[in-house]
């Protein structure tokens, strides 16, 4: 039976940051479930960089069904956690059910991959203090306020925590996360 990986997300998550790890981890042989505040069809977004803008732009992205609600998640069933970015982490960090899930993964030192604005979730449960991370570069002050050492690079590995800046860094992010997974939670 393949090891299971949980992706936690919600509406306004960045399409590529949910679907790339979802497909890549399935390709590797893992069973992957997506959890959200409720079991429903999620509406993702596309963040892109366009000339003349000081920041990214946002457009409607893919829709995708959540497999289960946060309240239905048993963290003990999962070998690892993926936290995509987009705008979803901004409001999800206040969800008490999600905070319990996140805390369980960090308390058990299970592998966690976070990208872009995803570290807002791990900062909200005080799991970044004393760690090295990267995130979307505009979050550097947030990461420092959470007690993390910020590095502006494609991927940062700190024990079982693997972070990345944004979807252009997917290859480095998943390459490093898969190294951690293969060592701690092989697919089968």
PDB file of C-alpha atoms in Angstrom:
ATOM      1  CA  UNK A   1       0.000   0.000   0.000  1.00  0.00           C
ATOM      2  CA  UNK A   2       1.532   3.354  -0.989  1.00  0.00           C
ATOM      3  CA  UNK A   3       2.404   5.984   1.614  1.00  0.00           C
ATOM      4  CA  UNK A   4      -0.094   8.845   1.750  1.00  0.00           C
ATOM      5  CA  UNK A   5       0.680  12.538   1.424  1.00  0.00           C
ATOM      6  CA  UNK A   6      -1.657  15.356   2.400  1.00  0.00           C
ATOM      7  CA  UNK A   7      -1.960  18.682   0.579  1.00  0.00           C
ATOM      8  CA  UNK A   8      -3.747  21.400   2.585  1.00  0.00           C
ATOM      9  CA  UNK A   9      -5.232  24.269   0.625  1.00  0.00           C
ATOM     10  CA  UNK A  10      -8.328  26.293  -0.175  1.00  0.00           C
ATOM     11  CA  UNK A  11      -9.873  28.710  -2.632  1.00  0.00           C
ATOM     12  CA  UNK A  12      -7.388  31.129  -4.240  1.00  0.00           C
ATOM     13  CA  UNK A  13      -4.452  28.738  -3.943  1.00  0.00           C
ATOM     14  CA  UNK A  14      -1.997  29.028  -6.822  1.00  0.00           C
ATOM     15  CA  UNK A  15      -3.005  26.386  -9.408  1.00  0.00           C
ATOM     16  CA  UNK A  16       0.517  25.224 -10.218  1.00  0.00           C
ATOM     17  CA  UNK A  17       1.543  25.052  -6.560  1.00  0.00           C
ATOM     18  CA  UNK A  18      -1.274  22.592  -5.845  1.00  0.00           C
ATOM     19  CA  UNK A  19      -1.346  20.564  -9.043  1.00  0.00           C
ATOM     20  CA  UNK A  20       2.376  20.202  -9.722  1.00  0.00           C
ATOM     21  CA  UNK A  21       3.175  18.486  -6.393  1.00  0.00           C
ATOM     22  CA  UNK A  22      -0.112  16.561  -6.584  1.00  0.00           C
ATOM     23  CA  UNK A  23       0.816  15.060  -9.955  1.00  0.00           C
ATOM     24  CA  UNK A  24       4.557  14.712  -9.265  1.00  0.00           C
ATOM     25  CA  UNK A  25       4.004  12.841  -5.999  1.00  0.00           C
ATOM     26  CA  UNK A  26       1.429  10.543  -7.606  1.00  0.00           C
ATOM     27  CA  UNK A  27       3.896   9.881 -10.408  1.00  0.00           C
ATOM     28  CA  UNK A  28       6.421   8.896  -7.727  1.00  0.00           C
ATOM     29  CA  UNK A  29       3.931   6.322  -6.369  1.00  0.00           C
ATOM     30  CA  UNK A  30       2.411   8.162  -3.399  1.00  0.00           C
ATOM     31  CA  UNK A  31      -1.313   8.359  -2.663  1.00  0.00           C
ATOM     32  CA  UNK A  32      -2.153  12.068  -2.455  1.00  0.00           C
ATOM     33  CA  UNK A  33      -5.196  13.667  -0.820  1.00  0.00           C
ATOM     34  CA  UNK A  34      -6.242  17.305  -0.895  1.00  0.00           C
ATOM     35  CA  UNK A  35      -7.869  18.733   2.239  1.00  0.00           C
ATOM     36  CA  UNK A  36      -9.633  22.092   2.514  1.00  0.00           C
ATOM     37  CA  UNK A  37     -11.927  23.858   4.992  1.00  0.00           C
ATOM     38  CA  UNK A  38     -14.802  21.829   3.522  1.00  0.00           C
ATOM     39  CA  UNK A  39     -15.176  19.066   0.972  1.00  0.00           C
ATOM     40  CA  UNK A  40     -16.118  21.022  -2.134  1.00  0.00           C
ATOM     41  CA  UNK A  41     -14.843  22.092  -5.528  1.00  0.00           C
ATOM     42  CA  UNK A  42     -11.960  24.492  -4.935  1.00  0.00           C
ATOM     43  CA  UNK A  43     -11.282  27.466  -7.182  1.00  0.00           C
ATOM     44  CA  UNK A  44      -7.577  28.029  -7.746  1.00  0.00           C
ATOM     45  CA  UNK A  45      -5.851  31.068  -9.248  1.00  0.00           C
ATOM     46  CA  UNK A  46      -2.929  31.725 -11.572  1.00  0.00           C
ATOM     47  CA  UNK A  47      -0.258  34.156 -10.408  1.00  0.00           C
ATOM     48  CA  UNK A  48       1.895  35.468 -13.212  1.00  0.00           C
ATOM     49  CA  UNK A  49       4.512  38.128 -13.741  1.00  0.00           C
ATOM     50  CA  UNK A  50       3.826  40.748 -16.373  1.00  0.00           C
ATOM     51  CA  UNK A  51       5.897  43.679 -17.597  1.00  0.00           C
ATOM     52  CA  UNK A  52       4.989  46.963 -15.948  1.00  0.00           C
ATOM     53  CA  UNK A  53       3.582  45.429 -12.732  1.00  0.00           C
ATOM     54  CA  UNK A  54       5.402  45.821  -9.426  1.00  0.00           C
ATOM     55  CA  UNK A  55       4.019  42.483  -8.225  1.00  0.00           C
ATOM     56  CA  UNK A  56       2.357  39.393  -9.652  1.00  0.00           C
ATOM     57  CA  UNK A  57      -1.068  39.470 -11.273  1.00  0.00           C
ATOM     58  CA  UNK A  58      -3.899  37.084 -10.462  1.00  0.00           C
ATOM     59  CA  UNK A  59      -6.274  35.365 -12.863  1.00  0.00           C
ATOM     60  CA  UNK A  60      -8.852  32.588 -12.412  1.00  0.00           C
ATOM     61  CA  UNK A  61      -7.250  29.149 -12.527  1.00  0.00           C
ATOM     62  CA  UNK A  62      -8.356  25.544 -12.402  1.00  0.00           C
ATOM     63  CA  UNK A  63     -11.069  24.058 -10.228  1.00  0.00           C
ATOM     64  CA  UNK A  64     -10.371  20.859  -8.323  1.00  0.00           C
ATOM     65  CA  UNK A  65     -12.295  18.791  -5.771  1.00  0.00           C
ATOM     66  CA  UNK A  66     -11.119  18.607  -2.182  1.00  0.00           C
ATOM     67  CA  UNK A  67     -10.973  14.974  -1.074  1.00  0.00           C
ATOM     68  CA  UNK A  68     -11.797  15.796   2.527  1.00  0.00           C
ATOM     69  CA  UNK A  69     -12.416  18.607   4.993  1.00  0.00           C
ATOM     70  CA  UNK A  70      -9.773  19.612   7.526  1.00  0.00           C
ATOM     71  CA  UNK A  71     -12.039  18.272  10.291  1.00  0.00           C
ATOM     72  CA  UNK A  72     -11.924  14.803   8.675  1.00  0.00           C
ATOM     73  CA  UNK A  73      -8.106  14.593   8.511  1.00  0.00           C
ATOM     74  CA  UNK A  74      -6.239  12.139  10.719  1.00  0.00           C
ATOM     75  CA  UNK A  75      -2.618  13.346  10.472  1.00  0.00           C
ATOM     76  CA  UNK A  76      -1.425   9.932  11.662  1.00  0.00           C
ATOM     77  CA  UNK A  77      -2.535   8.422   8.329  1.00  0.00           C
ATOM     78  CA  UNK A  78      -0.134  10.618   6.346  1.00  0.00           C
ATOM     79  CA  UNK A  79       3.621  10.363   5.851  1.00  0.00           C
ATOM     80  CA  UNK A  80       4.117  13.969   4.732  1.00  0.00           C
ATOM     81  CA  UNK A  81       2.442  17.325   4.164  1.00  0.00           C
ATOM     82  CA  UNK A  82       2.483  19.819   1.270  1.00  0.00           C
ATOM     83  CA  UNK A  83       1.501  23.462   1.799  1.00  0.00           C
ATOM     84  CA  UNK A  84       0.918  25.389  -1.462  1.00  0.00           C
ATOM     85  CA  UNK A  85       0.861  29.154  -1.708  1.00  0.00           C
ATOM     86  CA  UNK A  86      -1.382  31.648  -3.404  1.00  0.00           C
ATOM     87  CA  UNK A  87      -3.754  33.730  -1.305  1.00  0.00           C
ATOM     88  CA  UNK A  88      -5.258  30.720   0.485  1.00  0.00           C
ATOM     89  CA  UNK A  89      -2.705  30.650   3.347  1.00  0.00           C
ATOM     90  CA  UNK A  90      -3.635  34.215   4.284  1.00  0.00           C
ATOM     91  CA  UNK A  91      -7.071  33.138   5.524  1.00  0.00           C
ATOM     92  CA  UNK A  92      -6.381  29.462   6.214  1.00  0.00           C
ATOM     93  CA  UNK A  93      -3.894  30.297   8.971  1.00  0.00           C
ATOM     94  CA  UNK A  94      -6.858  31.203  11.172  1.00  0.00           C
ATOM     95  CA  UNK A  95      -8.572  27.805  10.787  1.00  0.00           C
ATOM     96  CA  UNK A  96      -8.336  25.907  14.104  1.00  0.00           C
ATOM     97  CA  UNK A  97      -8.716  22.479  12.450  1.00  0.00           C
ATOM     98  CA  UNK A  98      -5.878  23.199  10.052  1.00  0.00           C
ATOM     99  CA  UNK A  99      -3.688  24.488  12.869  1.00  0.00           C
ATOM    100  CA  UNK A 100      -4.133  21.128  14.658  1.00  0.00           C
ATOM    101  CA  UNK A 101      -3.116  19.271  11.483  1.00  0.00           C
ATOM    102  CA  UNK A 102      -0.026  21.411  10.971  1.00  0.00           C
ATOM    103  CA  UNK A 103       1.025  21.064  14.596  1.00  0.00           C
ATOM    104  CA  UNK A 104       0.704  17.266  14.414  1.00  0.00           C
ATOM    105  CA  UNK A 105       3.075  17.094  11.437  1.00  0.00           C
ATOM    106  CA  UNK A 106       5.673  19.304  13.083  1.00  0.00           C
ATOM    107  CA  UNK A 107       5.346  17.564  16.462  1.00  0.00           C
ATOM    108  CA  UNK A 108       6.007  14.237  14.696  1.00  0.00           C
ATOM    109  CA  UNK A 109       8.870  15.701  12.590  1.00  0.00           C
ATOM    110  CA  UNK A 110       7.231  14.411   9.405  1.00  0.00           C
ATOM    111  CA  UNK A 111       8.342  15.867   6.065  1.00  0.00           C
ATOM    112  CA  UNK A 112       6.692  19.169   5.152  1.00  0.00           C
ATOM    113  CA  UNK A 113       7.026  20.980   1.814  1.00  0.00           C
ATOM    114  CA  UNK A 114       5.925  24.612   1.727  1.00  0.00           C
ATOM    115  CA  UNK A 115       6.053  27.124  -1.098  1.00  0.00           C
ATOM    116  CA  UNK A 116       5.377  30.786  -1.793  1.00  0.00           C
ATOM    117  CA  UNK A 117       2.865  32.092   0.798  1.00  0.00           C
ATOM    118  CA  UNK A 118       2.497  28.625   2.380  1.00  0.00           C
ATOM    119  CA  UNK A 119       4.982  29.485   5.157  1.00  0.00           C
ATOM    120  CA  UNK A 120       2.377  31.906   6.548  1.00  0.00           C
ATOM    121  CA  UNK A 121       0.664  28.753   7.857  1.00  0.00           C
ATOM    122  CA  UNK A 122       3.730  27.320   9.553  1.00  0.00           C
ATOM    123  CA  UNK A 123       4.578  30.751  10.974  1.00  0.00           C
ATOM    124  CA  UNK A 124       1.075  30.951  12.462  1.00  0.00           C
ATOM    125  CA  UNK A 125       1.728  27.841  14.583  1.00  0.00           C
ATOM    126  CA  UNK A 126       5.220  29.048  15.583  1.00  0.00           C
ATOM    127  CA  UNK A 127       7.008  26.223  13.762  1.00  0.00           C
ATOM    128  CA  UNK A 128       9.597  28.355  11.957  1.00  0.00           C
ATOM    129  CA  UNK A 129      11.494  29.721  14.962  1.00  0.00           C
ATOM    130  CA  UNK A 130      15.182  28.901  14.608  1.00  0.00           C
ATOM    131  CA  UNK A 131      14.778  27.304  11.185  1.00  0.00           C
ATOM    132  CA  UNK A 132      16.077  28.241   7.749  1.00  0.00           C
ATOM    133  CA  UNK A 133      13.400  28.859   5.110  1.00  0.00           C
ATOM    134  CA  UNK A 134      12.599  30.541   1.871  1.00  0.00           C
ATOM    135  CA  UNK A 135       9.230  31.884   0.713  1.00  0.00           C
ATOM    136  CA  UNK A 136       7.884  34.382  -1.762  1.00  0.00           C
ATOM    137  CA  UNK A 137      10.516  37.149  -1.389  1.00  0.00           C
ATOM    138  CA  UNK A 138       7.965  39.740  -0.212  1.00  0.00           C
ATOM    139  CA  UNK A 139       7.466  37.542   2.881  1.00  0.00           C
ATOM    140  CA  UNK A 140      11.045  37.938   4.099  1.00  0.00           C
ATOM    141  CA  UNK A 141       9.974  40.281   6.956  1.00  0.00           C
ATOM    142  CA  UNK A 142       7.187  37.843   7.946  1.00  0.00           C
ATOM    143  CA  UNK A 143       9.629  34.936   8.037  1.00  0.00           C
ATOM    144  CA  UNK A 144      12.087  36.944  10.131  1.00  0.00           C
ATOM    145  CA  UNK A 145       9.285  38.019  12.492  1.00  0.00           C
ATOM    146  CA  UNK A 146       8.438  34.307  12.878  1.00  0.00           C
ATOM    147  CA  UNK A 147      12.013  33.702  14.006  1.00  0.00           C
ATOM    148  CA  UNK A 148      13.256  32.054  10.803  1.00  0.00           C
ATOM    149  CA  UNK A 149      16.430  32.717   8.901  1.00  0.00           C
ATOM    150  CA  UNK A 150      15.326  33.731   5.402  1.00  0.00           C
ATOM    151  CA  UNK A 151      17.269  32.678   2.301  1.00  0.00           C
ATOM    152  CA  UNK A 152      16.305  33.965  -1.141  1.00  0.00           C
ATOM    153  CA  UNK A 153      17.024  30.805  -3.120  1.00  0.00           C
ATOM    154  CA  UNK A 154      15.120  28.125  -5.084  1.00  0.00           C
ATOM    155  CA  UNK A 155      14.835  25.624  -2.260  1.00  0.00           C
ATOM    156  CA  UNK A 156      15.903  25.451   1.376  1.00  0.00           C
ATOM    157  CA  UNK A 157      16.083  22.197   3.315  1.00  0.00           C
ATOM    158  CA  UNK A 158      16.072  22.371   7.116  1.00  0.00           C
ATOM    159  CA  UNK A 159      15.729  18.836   8.449  1.00  0.00           C
ATOM    160  CA  UNK A 160      12.385  17.546   7.195  1.00  0.00           C
ATOM    161  CA  UNK A 161      11.147  21.020   6.170  1.00  0.00           C
ATOM    162  CA  UNK A 162      11.604  21.940   2.506  1.00  0.00           C
ATOM    163  CA  UNK A 163      10.658  25.444   1.343  1.00  0.00           C
ATOM    164  CA  UNK A 164      10.610  27.210  -1.977  1.00  0.00           C
ATOM    165  CA  UNK A 165       9.865  30.717  -3.274  1.00  0.00           C
ATOM    166  CA  UNK A 166       7.215  30.191  -5.960  1.00  0.00           C
ATOM    167  CA  UNK A 167       6.152  28.005  -8.892  1.00  0.00           C
ATOM    168  CA  UNK A 168       9.150  28.870 -11.117  1.00  0.00           C
ATOM    169  CA  UNK A 169      11.251  26.958  -8.535  1.00  0.00           C
ATOM    170  CA  UNK A 170       9.206  23.734  -8.713  1.00  0.00           C
ATOM    171  CA  UNK A 171      11.980  21.487 -10.059  1.00  0.00           C
ATOM    172  CA  UNK A 172      14.400  22.355  -7.222  1.00  0.00           C
ATOM    173  CA  UNK A 173      11.606  22.224  -4.613  1.00  0.00           C
ATOM    174  CA  UNK A 174      10.299  18.783  -5.571  1.00  0.00           C
ATOM    175  CA  UNK A 175      13.813  17.402  -6.147  1.00  0.00           C
ATOM    176  CA  UNK A 176      14.756  18.315  -2.552  1.00  0.00           C
ATOM    177  CA  UNK A 177      11.414  17.199  -1.087  1.00  0.00           C
ATOM    178  CA  UNK A 178      11.646  13.839  -2.825  1.00  0.00           C
ATOM    179  CA  UNK A 179      15.130  13.309  -1.329  1.00  0.00           C
ATOM    180  CA  UNK A 180      13.638  13.840   2.139  1.00  0.00           C
ATOM    181  CA  UNK A 181      10.630  11.616   1.356  1.00  0.00           C
ATOM    182  CA  UNK A 182      12.737   8.773  -0.023  1.00  0.00           C
ATOM    183  CA  UNK A 183      14.830   8.820   3.161  1.00  0.00           C
ATOM    184  CA  UNK A 184      11.957   9.101   5.656  1.00  0.00           C
ATOM    185  CA  UNK A 185       8.777   7.896   3.920  1.00  0.00           C
ATOM    186  CA  UNK A 186       9.342   5.832   0.750  1.00  0.00           C
ATOM    187  CA  UNK A 187       6.341   5.575  -1.571  1.00  0.00           C
ATOM    188  CA  UNK A 188       5.824   1.874  -0.778  1.00  0.00           C
TER     189      UNK A 188
END
